[in-house]
Coordinates of C-alpha atoms in Angstrom, one line a residue:
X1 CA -103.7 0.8 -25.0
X2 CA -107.3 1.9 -24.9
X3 CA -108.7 2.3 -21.4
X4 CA -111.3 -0.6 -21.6
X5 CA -109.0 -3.4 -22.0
X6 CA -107.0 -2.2 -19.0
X7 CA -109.4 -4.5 -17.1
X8 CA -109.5 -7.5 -19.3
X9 CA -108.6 -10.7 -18.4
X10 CA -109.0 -13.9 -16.4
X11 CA -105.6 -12.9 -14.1
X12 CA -104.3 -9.8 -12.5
X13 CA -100.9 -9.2 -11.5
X14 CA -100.8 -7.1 -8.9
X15 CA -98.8 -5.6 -5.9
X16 CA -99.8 -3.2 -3.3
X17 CA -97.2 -0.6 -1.7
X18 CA -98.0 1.3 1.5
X19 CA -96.8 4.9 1.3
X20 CA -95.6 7.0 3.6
X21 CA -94.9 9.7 1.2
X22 CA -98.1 10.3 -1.1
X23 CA -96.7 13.2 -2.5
X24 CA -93.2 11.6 -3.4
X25 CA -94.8 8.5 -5.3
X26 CA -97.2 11.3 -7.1
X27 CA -93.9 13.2 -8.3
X28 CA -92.4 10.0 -9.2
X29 CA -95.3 8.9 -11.5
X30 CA -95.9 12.5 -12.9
X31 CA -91.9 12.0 -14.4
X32 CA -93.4 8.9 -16.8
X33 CA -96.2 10.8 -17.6
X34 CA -98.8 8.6 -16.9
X35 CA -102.2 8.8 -18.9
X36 CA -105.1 9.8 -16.4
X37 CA -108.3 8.1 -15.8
X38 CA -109.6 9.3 -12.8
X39 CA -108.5 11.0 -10.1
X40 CA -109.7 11.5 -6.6
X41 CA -112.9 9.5 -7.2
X42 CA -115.3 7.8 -4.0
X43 CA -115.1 4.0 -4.4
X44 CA -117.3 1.7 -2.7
X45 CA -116.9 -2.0 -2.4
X46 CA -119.8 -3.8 -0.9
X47 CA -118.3 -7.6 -0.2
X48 CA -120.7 -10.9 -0.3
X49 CA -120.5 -14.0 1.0
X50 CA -122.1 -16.8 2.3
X51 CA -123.6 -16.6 6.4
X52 CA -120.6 -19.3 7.3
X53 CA -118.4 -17.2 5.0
X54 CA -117.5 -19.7 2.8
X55 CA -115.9 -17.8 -0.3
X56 CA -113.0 -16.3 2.1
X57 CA -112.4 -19.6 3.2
X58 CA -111.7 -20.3 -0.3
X59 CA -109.7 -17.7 -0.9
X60 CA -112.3 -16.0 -3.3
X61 CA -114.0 -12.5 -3.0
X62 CA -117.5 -11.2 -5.1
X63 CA -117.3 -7.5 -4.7
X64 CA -120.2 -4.8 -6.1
X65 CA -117.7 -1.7 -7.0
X66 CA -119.6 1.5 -7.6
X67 CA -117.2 4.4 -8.9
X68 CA -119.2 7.2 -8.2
X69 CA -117.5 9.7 -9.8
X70 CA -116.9 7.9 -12.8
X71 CA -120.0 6.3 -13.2
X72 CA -118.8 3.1 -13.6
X73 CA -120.4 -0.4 -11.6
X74 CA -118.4 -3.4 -11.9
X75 CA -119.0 -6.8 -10.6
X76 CA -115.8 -8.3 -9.2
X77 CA -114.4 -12.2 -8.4
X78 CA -111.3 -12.4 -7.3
X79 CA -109.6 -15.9 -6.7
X80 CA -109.2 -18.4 -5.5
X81 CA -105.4 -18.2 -5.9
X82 CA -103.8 -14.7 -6.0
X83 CA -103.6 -13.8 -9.9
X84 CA -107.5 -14.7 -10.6
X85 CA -109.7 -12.1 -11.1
X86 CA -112.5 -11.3 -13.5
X87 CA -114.6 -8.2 -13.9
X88 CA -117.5 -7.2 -16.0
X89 CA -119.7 -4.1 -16.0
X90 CA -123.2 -3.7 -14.7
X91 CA -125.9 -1.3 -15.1
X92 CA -127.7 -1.1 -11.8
X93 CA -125.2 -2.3 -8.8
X94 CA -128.3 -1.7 -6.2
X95 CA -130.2 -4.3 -8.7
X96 CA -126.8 -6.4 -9.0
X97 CA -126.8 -6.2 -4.8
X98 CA -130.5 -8.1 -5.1
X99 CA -129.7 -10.4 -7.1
X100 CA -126.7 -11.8 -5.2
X101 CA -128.5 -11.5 -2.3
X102 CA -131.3 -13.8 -3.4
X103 CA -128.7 -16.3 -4.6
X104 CA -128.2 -16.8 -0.5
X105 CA -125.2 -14.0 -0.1
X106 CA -125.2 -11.7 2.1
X107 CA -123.2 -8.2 2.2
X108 CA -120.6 -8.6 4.8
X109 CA -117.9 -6.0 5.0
X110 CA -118.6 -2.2 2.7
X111 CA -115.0 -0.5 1.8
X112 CA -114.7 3.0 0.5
X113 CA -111.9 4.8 -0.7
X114 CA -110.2 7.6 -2.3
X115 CA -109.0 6.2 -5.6
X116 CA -107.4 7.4 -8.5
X117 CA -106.4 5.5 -11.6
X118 CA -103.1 6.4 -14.4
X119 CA -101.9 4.5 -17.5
X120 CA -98.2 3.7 -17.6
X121 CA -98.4 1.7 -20.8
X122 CA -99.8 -2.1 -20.6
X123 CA -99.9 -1.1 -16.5
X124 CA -102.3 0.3 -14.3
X125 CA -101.3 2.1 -11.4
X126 CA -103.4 3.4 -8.6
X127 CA -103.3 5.8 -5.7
X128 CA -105.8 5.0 -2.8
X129 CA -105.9 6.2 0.4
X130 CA -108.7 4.3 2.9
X131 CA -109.9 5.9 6.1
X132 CA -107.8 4.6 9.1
X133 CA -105.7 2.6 6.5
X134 CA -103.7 5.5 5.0
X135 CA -102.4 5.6 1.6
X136 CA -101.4 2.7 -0.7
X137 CA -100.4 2.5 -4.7
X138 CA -101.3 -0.9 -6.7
X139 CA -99.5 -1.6 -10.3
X140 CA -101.1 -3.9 -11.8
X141 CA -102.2 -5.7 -15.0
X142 CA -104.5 -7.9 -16.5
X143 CA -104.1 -10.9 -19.0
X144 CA -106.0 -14.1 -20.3
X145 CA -102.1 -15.9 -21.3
X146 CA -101.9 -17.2 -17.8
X147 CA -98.0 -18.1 -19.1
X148 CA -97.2 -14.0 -19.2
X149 CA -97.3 -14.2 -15.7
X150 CA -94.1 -14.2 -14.4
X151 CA -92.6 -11.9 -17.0
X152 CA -95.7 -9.5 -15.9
X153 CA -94.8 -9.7 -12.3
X154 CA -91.2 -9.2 -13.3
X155 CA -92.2 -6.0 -15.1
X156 CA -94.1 -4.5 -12.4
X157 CA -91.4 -5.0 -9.8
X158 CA -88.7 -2.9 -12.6
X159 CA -92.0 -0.7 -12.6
X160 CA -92.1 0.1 -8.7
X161 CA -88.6 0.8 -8.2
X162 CA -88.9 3.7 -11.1
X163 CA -91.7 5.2 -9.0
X164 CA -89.6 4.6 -5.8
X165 CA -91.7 1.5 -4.2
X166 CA -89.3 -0.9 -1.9
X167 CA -89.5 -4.4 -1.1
X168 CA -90.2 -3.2 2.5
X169 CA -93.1 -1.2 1.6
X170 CA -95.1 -3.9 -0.3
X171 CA -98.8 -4.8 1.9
X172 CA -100.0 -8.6 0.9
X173 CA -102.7 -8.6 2.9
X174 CA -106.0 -7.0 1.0
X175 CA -108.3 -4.3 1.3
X176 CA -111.0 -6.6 3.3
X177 CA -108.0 -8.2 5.5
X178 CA -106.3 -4.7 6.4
X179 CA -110.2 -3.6 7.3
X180 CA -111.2 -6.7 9.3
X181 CA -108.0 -6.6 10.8
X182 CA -108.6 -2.5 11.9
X183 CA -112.2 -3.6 13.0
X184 CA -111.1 -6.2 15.2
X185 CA -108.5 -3.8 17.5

């Protein structure tokens, strides 16, 4: 499967593992040989919402991702619901940042992290590690046939007991939650 329709689709399934042993889930997922995007790359995820923050009530996210290593600028809407999630590349994420801006958002919470990305087939798998967070792995996959959901999330559960991922190490909350959460102690 060729790298750019990895991220295609209206849904993602997805599920997020906390490690405690980075090297043991990087051994693991050396053995099936994954295919390599990128690896140790600086992410950055400026968040937007309204001033009375009315897209997390909602359950919704719009997210300016700049890879900086890989070049790549995405603009992200996740939700609402869990499995909805579109993305589409941009040019200029500074110019993107404006633009959102002048539509009334406002950036509320910046992320950045340590990600790398690998190929397992139809899957993506990555490996990110987030400053006072630790280290987490994501397998996931993307789809427009809303009905291969369940089989998908079925597949990626057989998936993260091959790399060694437990039902006691899976995080639900996200990325922004885990940070506003951290901010907040």
């Amino acid at each position: 499967m060729a790298i750019t329709t990895h991220f295609q689709g209206r849904f993602e399934v997805e599920f997020k593992y906390r490690l405690a042993d980075r090297a043991a889930f990087l051994r693991a997922l050396a053995a099936l040989g994954p295919e390599v995007m990128v690896e140790a790359d600086h992410e950055q995820d400026c968040y937007f919402d309204t001033a009375d923050g009315a897209l997390a009530r909602e359950g919704k996210s719009l997210v300016i991702r700049t890879m900086h290593g890989a070049g790549i600028r995405l603009w992200i809407v996740k939700g609402p619901g869990p499995d909805r999630c579109e993305a589409v590349n941009i040019s200029d994420a500074d110019k993107a940042a404006s633009m959102v801006c002048t539509l009334g958002y406002r950036p509320v919470l910046t992320i950045d992290k340590r990600r790398s990305i690998y190929f397992l087939g139809p899957f993506h798998v990555t490996l990110d590690s987030l400053a006072g967070l630790g280290d987490f792995a994501e397998l996931a996959i993307m789809t427009d046939d809303e009905a291969a959901l369940p089989a998908h999330r079925a597949q990626l559960q057989t998936l993260a007991a091959r790399l060694g991922l437990t039902p006691d190490m899976l995080e639900t909350r996200s990325y922004r939650t885990l940070c506003e959460q951290l901010a907040s102690l």
